[in-house]
PDB file of C-alpha atoms and ligand atoms in Angstrom:
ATOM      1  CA  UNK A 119     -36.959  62.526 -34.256  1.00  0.00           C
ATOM      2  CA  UNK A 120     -33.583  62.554 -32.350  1.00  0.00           C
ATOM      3  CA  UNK A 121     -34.442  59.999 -29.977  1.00  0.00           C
ATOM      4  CA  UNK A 122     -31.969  57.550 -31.836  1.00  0.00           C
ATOM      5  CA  UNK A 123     -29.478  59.457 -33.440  1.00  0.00           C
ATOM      6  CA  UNK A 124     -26.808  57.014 -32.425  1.00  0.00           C
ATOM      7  CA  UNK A 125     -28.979  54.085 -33.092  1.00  0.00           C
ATOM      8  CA  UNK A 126     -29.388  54.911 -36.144  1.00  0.00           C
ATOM      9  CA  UNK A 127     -25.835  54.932 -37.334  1.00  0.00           C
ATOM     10  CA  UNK A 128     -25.697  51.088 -36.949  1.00  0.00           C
ATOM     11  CA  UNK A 129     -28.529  50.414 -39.912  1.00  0.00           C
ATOM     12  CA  UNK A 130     -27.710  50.163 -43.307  1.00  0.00           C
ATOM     13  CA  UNK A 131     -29.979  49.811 -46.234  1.00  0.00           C
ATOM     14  CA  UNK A 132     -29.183  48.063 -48.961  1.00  0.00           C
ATOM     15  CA  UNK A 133     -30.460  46.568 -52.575  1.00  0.00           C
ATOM     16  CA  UNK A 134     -28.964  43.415 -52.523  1.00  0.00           C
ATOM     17  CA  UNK A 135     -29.404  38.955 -52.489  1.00  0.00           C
ATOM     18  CA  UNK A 136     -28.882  38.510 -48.773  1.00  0.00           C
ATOM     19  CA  UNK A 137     -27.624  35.105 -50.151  1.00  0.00           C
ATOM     20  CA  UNK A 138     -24.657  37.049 -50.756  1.00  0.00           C
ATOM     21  CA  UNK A 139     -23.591  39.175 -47.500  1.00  0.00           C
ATOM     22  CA  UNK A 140     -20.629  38.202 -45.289  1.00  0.00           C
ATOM     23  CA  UNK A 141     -22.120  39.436 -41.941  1.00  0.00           C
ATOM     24  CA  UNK A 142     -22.657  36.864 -39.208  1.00  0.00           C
ATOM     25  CA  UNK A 143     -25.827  35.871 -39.083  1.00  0.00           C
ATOM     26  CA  UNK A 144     -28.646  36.590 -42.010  1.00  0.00           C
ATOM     27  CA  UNK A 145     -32.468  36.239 -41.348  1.00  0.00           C
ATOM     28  CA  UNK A 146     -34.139  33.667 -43.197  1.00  0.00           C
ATOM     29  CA  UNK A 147     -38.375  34.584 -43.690  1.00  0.00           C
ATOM     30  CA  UNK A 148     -39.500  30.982 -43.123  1.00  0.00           C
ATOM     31  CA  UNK A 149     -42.471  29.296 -42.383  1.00  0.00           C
ATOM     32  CA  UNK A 150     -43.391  27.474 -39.377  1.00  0.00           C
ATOM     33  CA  UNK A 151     -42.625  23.701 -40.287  1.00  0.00           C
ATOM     34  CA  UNK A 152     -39.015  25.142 -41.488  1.00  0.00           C
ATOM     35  CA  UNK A 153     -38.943  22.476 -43.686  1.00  0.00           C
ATOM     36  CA  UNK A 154     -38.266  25.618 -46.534  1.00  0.00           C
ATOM     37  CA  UNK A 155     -40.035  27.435 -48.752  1.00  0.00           C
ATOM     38  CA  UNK A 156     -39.786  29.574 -51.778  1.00  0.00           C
ATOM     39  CA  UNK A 157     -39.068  32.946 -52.211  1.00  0.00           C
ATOM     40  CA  UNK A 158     -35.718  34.077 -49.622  1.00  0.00           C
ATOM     41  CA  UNK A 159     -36.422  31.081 -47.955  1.00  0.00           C
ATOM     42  CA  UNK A 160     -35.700  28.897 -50.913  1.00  0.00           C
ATOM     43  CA  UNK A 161     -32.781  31.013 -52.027  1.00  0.00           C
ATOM     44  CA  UNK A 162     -31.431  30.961 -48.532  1.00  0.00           C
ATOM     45  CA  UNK A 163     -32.007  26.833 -48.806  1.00  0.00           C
ATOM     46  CA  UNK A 164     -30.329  26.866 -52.403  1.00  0.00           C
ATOM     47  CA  UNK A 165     -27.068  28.819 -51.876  1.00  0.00           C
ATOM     48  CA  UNK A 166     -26.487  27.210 -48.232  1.00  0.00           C
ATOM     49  CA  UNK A 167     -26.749  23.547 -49.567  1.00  0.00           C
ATOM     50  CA  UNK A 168     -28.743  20.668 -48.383  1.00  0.00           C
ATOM     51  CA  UNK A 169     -27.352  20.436 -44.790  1.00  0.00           C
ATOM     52  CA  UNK A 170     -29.293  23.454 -43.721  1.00  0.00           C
ATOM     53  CA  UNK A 171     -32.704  21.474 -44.240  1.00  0.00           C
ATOM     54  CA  UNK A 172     -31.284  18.473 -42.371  1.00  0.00           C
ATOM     55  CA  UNK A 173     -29.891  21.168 -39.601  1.00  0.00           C
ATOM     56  CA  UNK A 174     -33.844  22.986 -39.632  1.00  0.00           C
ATOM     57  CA  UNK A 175     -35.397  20.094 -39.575  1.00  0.00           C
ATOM     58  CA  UNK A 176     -34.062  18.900 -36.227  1.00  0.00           C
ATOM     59  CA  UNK A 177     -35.179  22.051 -34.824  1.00  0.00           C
ATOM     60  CA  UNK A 178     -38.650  21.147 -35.180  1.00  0.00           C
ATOM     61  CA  UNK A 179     -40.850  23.935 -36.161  1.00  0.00           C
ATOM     62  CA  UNK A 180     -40.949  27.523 -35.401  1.00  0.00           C
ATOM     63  CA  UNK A 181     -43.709  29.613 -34.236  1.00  0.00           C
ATOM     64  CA  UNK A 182     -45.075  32.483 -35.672  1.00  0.00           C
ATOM     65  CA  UNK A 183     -42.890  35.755 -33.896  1.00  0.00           C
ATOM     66  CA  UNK A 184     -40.413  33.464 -32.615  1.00  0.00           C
ATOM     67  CA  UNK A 185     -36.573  32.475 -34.408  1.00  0.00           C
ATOM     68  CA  UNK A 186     -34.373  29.857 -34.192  1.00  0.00           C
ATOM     69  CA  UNK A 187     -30.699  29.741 -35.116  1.00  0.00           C
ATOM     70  CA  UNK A 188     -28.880  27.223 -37.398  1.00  0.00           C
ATOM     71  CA  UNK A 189     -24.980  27.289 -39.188  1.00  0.00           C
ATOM     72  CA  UNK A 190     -24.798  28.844 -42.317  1.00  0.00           C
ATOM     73  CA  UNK A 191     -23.358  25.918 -43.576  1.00  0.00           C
ATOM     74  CA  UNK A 192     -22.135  27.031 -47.656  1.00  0.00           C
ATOM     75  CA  UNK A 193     -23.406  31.050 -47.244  1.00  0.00           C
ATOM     76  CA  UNK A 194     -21.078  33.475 -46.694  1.00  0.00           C
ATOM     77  CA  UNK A 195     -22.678  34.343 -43.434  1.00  0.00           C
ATOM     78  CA  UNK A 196     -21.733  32.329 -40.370  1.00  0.00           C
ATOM     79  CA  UNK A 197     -25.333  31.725 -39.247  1.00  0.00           C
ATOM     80  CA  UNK A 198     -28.840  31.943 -40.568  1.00  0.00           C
ATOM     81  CA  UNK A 199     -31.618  32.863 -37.713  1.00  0.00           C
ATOM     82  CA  UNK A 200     -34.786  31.597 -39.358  1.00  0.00           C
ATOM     83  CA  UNK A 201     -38.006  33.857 -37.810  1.00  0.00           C
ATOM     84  CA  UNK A 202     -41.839  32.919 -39.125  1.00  0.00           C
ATOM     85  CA  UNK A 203     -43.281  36.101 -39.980  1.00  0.00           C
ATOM     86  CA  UNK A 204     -47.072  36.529 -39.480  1.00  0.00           C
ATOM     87  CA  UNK A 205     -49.269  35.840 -42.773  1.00  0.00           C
ATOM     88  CA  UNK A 206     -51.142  39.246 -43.177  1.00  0.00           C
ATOM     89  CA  UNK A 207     -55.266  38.559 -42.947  1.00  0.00           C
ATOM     90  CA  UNK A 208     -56.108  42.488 -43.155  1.00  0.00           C
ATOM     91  CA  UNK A 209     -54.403  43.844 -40.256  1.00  0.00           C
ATOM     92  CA  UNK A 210     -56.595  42.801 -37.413  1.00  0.00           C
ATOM     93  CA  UNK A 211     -55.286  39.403 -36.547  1.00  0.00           C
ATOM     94  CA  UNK A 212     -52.054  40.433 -34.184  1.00  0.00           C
ATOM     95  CA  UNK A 213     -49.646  40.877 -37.282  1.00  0.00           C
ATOM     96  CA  UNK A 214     -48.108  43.982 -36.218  1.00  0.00           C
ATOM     97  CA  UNK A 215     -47.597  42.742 -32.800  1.00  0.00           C
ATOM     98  CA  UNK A 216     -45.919  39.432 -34.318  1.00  0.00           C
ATOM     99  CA  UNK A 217     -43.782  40.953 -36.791  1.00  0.00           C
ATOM    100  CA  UNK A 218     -42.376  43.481 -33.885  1.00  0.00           C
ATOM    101  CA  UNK A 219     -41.921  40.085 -32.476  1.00  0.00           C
ATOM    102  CA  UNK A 220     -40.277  38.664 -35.235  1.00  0.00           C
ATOM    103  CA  UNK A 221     -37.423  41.471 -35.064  1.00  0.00           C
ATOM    104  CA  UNK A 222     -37.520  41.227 -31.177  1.00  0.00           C
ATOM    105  CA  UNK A 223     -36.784  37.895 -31.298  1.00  0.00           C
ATOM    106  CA  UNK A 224     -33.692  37.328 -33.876  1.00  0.00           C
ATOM    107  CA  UNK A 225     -32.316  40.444 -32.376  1.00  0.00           C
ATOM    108  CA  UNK A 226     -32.016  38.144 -28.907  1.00  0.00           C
ATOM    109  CA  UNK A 227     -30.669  35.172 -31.114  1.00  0.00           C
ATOM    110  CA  UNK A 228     -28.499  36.999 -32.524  1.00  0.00           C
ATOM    111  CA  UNK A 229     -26.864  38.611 -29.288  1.00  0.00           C
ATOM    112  CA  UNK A 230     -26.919  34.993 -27.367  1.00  0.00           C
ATOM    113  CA  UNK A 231     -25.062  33.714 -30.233  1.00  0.00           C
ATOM    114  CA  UNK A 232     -22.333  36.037 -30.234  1.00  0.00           C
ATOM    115  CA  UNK A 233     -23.754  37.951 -33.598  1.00  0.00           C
ATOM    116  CA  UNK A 234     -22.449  41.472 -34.189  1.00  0.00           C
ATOM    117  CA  UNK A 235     -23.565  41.820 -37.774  1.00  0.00           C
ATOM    118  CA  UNK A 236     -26.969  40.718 -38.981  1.00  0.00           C
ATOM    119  CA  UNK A 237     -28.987  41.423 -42.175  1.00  0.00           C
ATOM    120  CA  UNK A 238     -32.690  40.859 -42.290  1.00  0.00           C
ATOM    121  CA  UNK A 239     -35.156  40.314 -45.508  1.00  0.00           C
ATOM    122  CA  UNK A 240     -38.623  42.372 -45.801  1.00  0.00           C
ATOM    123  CA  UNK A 241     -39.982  39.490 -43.386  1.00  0.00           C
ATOM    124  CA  UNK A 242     -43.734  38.969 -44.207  1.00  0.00           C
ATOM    125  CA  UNK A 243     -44.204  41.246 -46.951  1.00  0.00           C
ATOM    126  CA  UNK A 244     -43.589  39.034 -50.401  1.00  0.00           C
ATOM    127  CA  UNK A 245     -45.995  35.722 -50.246  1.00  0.00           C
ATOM    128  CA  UNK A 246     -47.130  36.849 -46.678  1.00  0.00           C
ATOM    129  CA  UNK A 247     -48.493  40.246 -47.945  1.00  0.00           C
ATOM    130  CA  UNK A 248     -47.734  42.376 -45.614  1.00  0.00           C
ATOM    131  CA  UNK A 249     -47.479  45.913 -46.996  1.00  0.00           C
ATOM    132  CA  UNK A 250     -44.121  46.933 -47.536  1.00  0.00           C
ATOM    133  CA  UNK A 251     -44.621  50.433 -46.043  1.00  0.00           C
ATOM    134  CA  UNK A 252     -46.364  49.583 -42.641  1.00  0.00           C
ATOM    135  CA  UNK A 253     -43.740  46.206 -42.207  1.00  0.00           C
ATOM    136  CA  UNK A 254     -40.553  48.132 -42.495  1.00  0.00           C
ATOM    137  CA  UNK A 255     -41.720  50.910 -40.023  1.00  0.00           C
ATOM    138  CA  UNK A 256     -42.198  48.124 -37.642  1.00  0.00           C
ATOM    139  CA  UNK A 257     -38.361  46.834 -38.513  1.00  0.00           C
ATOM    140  CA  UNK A 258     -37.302  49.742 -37.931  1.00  0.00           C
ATOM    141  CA  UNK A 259     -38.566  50.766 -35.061  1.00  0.00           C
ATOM    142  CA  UNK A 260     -38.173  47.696 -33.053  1.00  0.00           C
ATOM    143  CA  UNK A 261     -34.792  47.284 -34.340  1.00  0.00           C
ATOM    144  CA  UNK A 262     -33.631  50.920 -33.430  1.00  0.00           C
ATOM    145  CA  UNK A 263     -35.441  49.965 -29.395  1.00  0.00           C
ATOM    146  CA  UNK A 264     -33.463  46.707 -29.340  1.00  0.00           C
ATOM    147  CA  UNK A 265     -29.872  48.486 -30.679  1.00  0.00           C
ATOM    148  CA  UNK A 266     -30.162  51.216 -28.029  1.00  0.00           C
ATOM    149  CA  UNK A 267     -29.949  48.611 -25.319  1.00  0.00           C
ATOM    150  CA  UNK A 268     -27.574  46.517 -26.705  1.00  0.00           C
ATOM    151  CA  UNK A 269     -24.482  47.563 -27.730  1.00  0.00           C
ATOM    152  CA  UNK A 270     -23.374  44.093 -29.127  1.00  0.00           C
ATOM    153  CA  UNK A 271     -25.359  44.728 -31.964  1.00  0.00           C
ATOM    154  CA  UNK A 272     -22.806  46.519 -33.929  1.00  0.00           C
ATOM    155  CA  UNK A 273     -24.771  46.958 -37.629  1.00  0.00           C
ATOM    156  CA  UNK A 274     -28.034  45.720 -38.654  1.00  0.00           C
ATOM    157  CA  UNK A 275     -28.616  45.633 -42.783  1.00  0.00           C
ATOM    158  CA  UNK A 276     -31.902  45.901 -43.785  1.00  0.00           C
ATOM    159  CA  UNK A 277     -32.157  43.934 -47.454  1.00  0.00           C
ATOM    160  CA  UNK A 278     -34.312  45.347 -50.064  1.00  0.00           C
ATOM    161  CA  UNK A 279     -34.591  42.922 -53.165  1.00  0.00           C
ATOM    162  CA  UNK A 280     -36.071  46.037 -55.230  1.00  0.00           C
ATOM    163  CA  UNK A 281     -35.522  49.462 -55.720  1.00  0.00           C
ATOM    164  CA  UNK A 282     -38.924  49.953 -54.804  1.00  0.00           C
ATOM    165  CA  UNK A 283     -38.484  48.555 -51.721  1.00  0.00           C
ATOM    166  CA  UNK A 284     -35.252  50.330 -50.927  1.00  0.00           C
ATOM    167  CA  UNK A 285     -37.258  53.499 -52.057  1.00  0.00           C
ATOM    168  CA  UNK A 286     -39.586  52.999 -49.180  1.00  0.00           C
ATOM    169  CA  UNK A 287     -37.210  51.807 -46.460  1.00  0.00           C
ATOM    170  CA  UNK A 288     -35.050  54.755 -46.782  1.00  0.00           C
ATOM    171  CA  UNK A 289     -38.646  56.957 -46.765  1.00  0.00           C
ATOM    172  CA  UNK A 290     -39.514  55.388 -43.728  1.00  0.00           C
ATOM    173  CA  UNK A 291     -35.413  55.902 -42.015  1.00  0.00           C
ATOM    174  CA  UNK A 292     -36.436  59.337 -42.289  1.00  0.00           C
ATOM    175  CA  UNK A 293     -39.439  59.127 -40.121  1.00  0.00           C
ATOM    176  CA  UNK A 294     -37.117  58.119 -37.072  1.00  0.00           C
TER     177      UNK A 294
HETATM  178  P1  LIG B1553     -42.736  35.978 -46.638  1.00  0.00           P
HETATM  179  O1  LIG B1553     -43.364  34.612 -46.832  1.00  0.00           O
HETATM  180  O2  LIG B1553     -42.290  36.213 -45.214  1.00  0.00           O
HETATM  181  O3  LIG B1553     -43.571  37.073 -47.202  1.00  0.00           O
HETATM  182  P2  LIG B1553     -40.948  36.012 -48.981  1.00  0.00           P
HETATM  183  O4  LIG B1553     -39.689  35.226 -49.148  1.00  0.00           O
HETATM  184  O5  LIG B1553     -42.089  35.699 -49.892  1.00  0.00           O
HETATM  185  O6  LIG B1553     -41.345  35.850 -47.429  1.00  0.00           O
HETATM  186  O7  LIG B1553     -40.626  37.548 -49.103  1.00  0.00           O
HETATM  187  C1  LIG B1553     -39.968  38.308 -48.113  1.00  0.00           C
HETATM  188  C2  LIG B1553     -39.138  39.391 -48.771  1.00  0.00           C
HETATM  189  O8  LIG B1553     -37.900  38.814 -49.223  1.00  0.00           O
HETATM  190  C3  LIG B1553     -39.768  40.047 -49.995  1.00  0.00           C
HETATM  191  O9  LIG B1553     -39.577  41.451 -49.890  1.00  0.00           O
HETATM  192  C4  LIG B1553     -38.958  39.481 -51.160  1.00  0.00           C
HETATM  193  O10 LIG B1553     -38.887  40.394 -52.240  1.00  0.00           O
HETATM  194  C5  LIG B1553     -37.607  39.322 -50.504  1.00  0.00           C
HETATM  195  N1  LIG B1553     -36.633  38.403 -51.140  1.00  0.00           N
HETATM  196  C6  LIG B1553     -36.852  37.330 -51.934  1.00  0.00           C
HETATM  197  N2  LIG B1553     -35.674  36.751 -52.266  1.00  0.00           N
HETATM  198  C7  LIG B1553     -34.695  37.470 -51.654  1.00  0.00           C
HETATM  199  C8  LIG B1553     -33.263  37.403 -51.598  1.00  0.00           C
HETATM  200  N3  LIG B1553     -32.578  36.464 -52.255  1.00  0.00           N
HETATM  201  N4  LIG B1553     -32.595  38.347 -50.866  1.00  0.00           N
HETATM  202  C9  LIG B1553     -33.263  39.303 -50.196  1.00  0.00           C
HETATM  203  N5  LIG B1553     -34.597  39.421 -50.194  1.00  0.00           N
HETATM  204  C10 LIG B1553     -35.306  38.529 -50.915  1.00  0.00           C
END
């Protein structure tokens, strides 16, 4: 499919702790009281220090789909935009459609906050569930829709925390 050619320049897959990447904003797989969790959540909570809970917890909550933007406080990256991913009940339950929002969402954080570079986790699929291989075809594709309107969005890193995982995003890269 040639459809995004040039879209598709601007992702990058890597193998990596996305506690460790200097891009400006990193996506943090939370849950809705945002209060943190374990998993990237708590390592995102760890390596930023204890000012991100008292910054998430004025914020309130997060639904499921939607994102909400804090300071990155001790990371590396500038800001983290924390998104609740859907918990996966078998498919049937609107997951798809709120993981697509998931993406949709942080994507529009991101570019009202003045993000060029952004790195998003496997949202949903480690204590969530949600199947690695039919998740990242949804990351994909609604990140390649949101990148060809908006040009701000200068490089979007997908973060694999396995080789298996990076296995199956870069399977899935091929498909588009
Ligand atoms: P969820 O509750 O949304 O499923 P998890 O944190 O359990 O969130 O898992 C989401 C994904 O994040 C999984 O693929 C997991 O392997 C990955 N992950 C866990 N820690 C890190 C990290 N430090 N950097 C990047 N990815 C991570």
């Amino acid at each position: 499919m040639d459809q995004y050619k040039e879209e598709k320049k601007r992702i990058r897959l890597v193998r990596a702790d996305i506690t460790k990447l200097s891009v400006d904003a990193i996506v943090n797989a939370a849950n809705e009281s945002l209060l943190g969790g374990g998993g990237v959540d708590g390592a995102i909570h760890s390596a930023a220090g204890p000012d991100l809970l008292r910054a998430c917890a004025a914020l309130k909550g997060c639904k499921t789909g939607q994102a909400k933007i804090t300071p990155g406080f001790q990371l590396p990256a500038k800001y983290v935009i924390h998104t609740v991913g859907p918990v996966y009940r078998g498919g049937m339950n609107k997951e798809s459609e709120l993981l697509a929002s998931c993406y949709q969402s942080s994507l529009a954080v991101a570019s009202h906050n003045n993000v060029n570079t952004i790195a998003f986790p496997s949202i949903s699929t480690g204590v969530y569930g949600y199947p690695i291989e039919e998740a990242c075809r949804i990351a994909i594709v609604e990140t390649l829709r949101y990148l060809s309107g908006h040009s701000e969005i200068t490089e979007v890193t997908f973060v694999c925390f396995s080789d298996r995982d990076l296995k199956i995003y870069e399977r899935a890269m091929t498909e588009f």
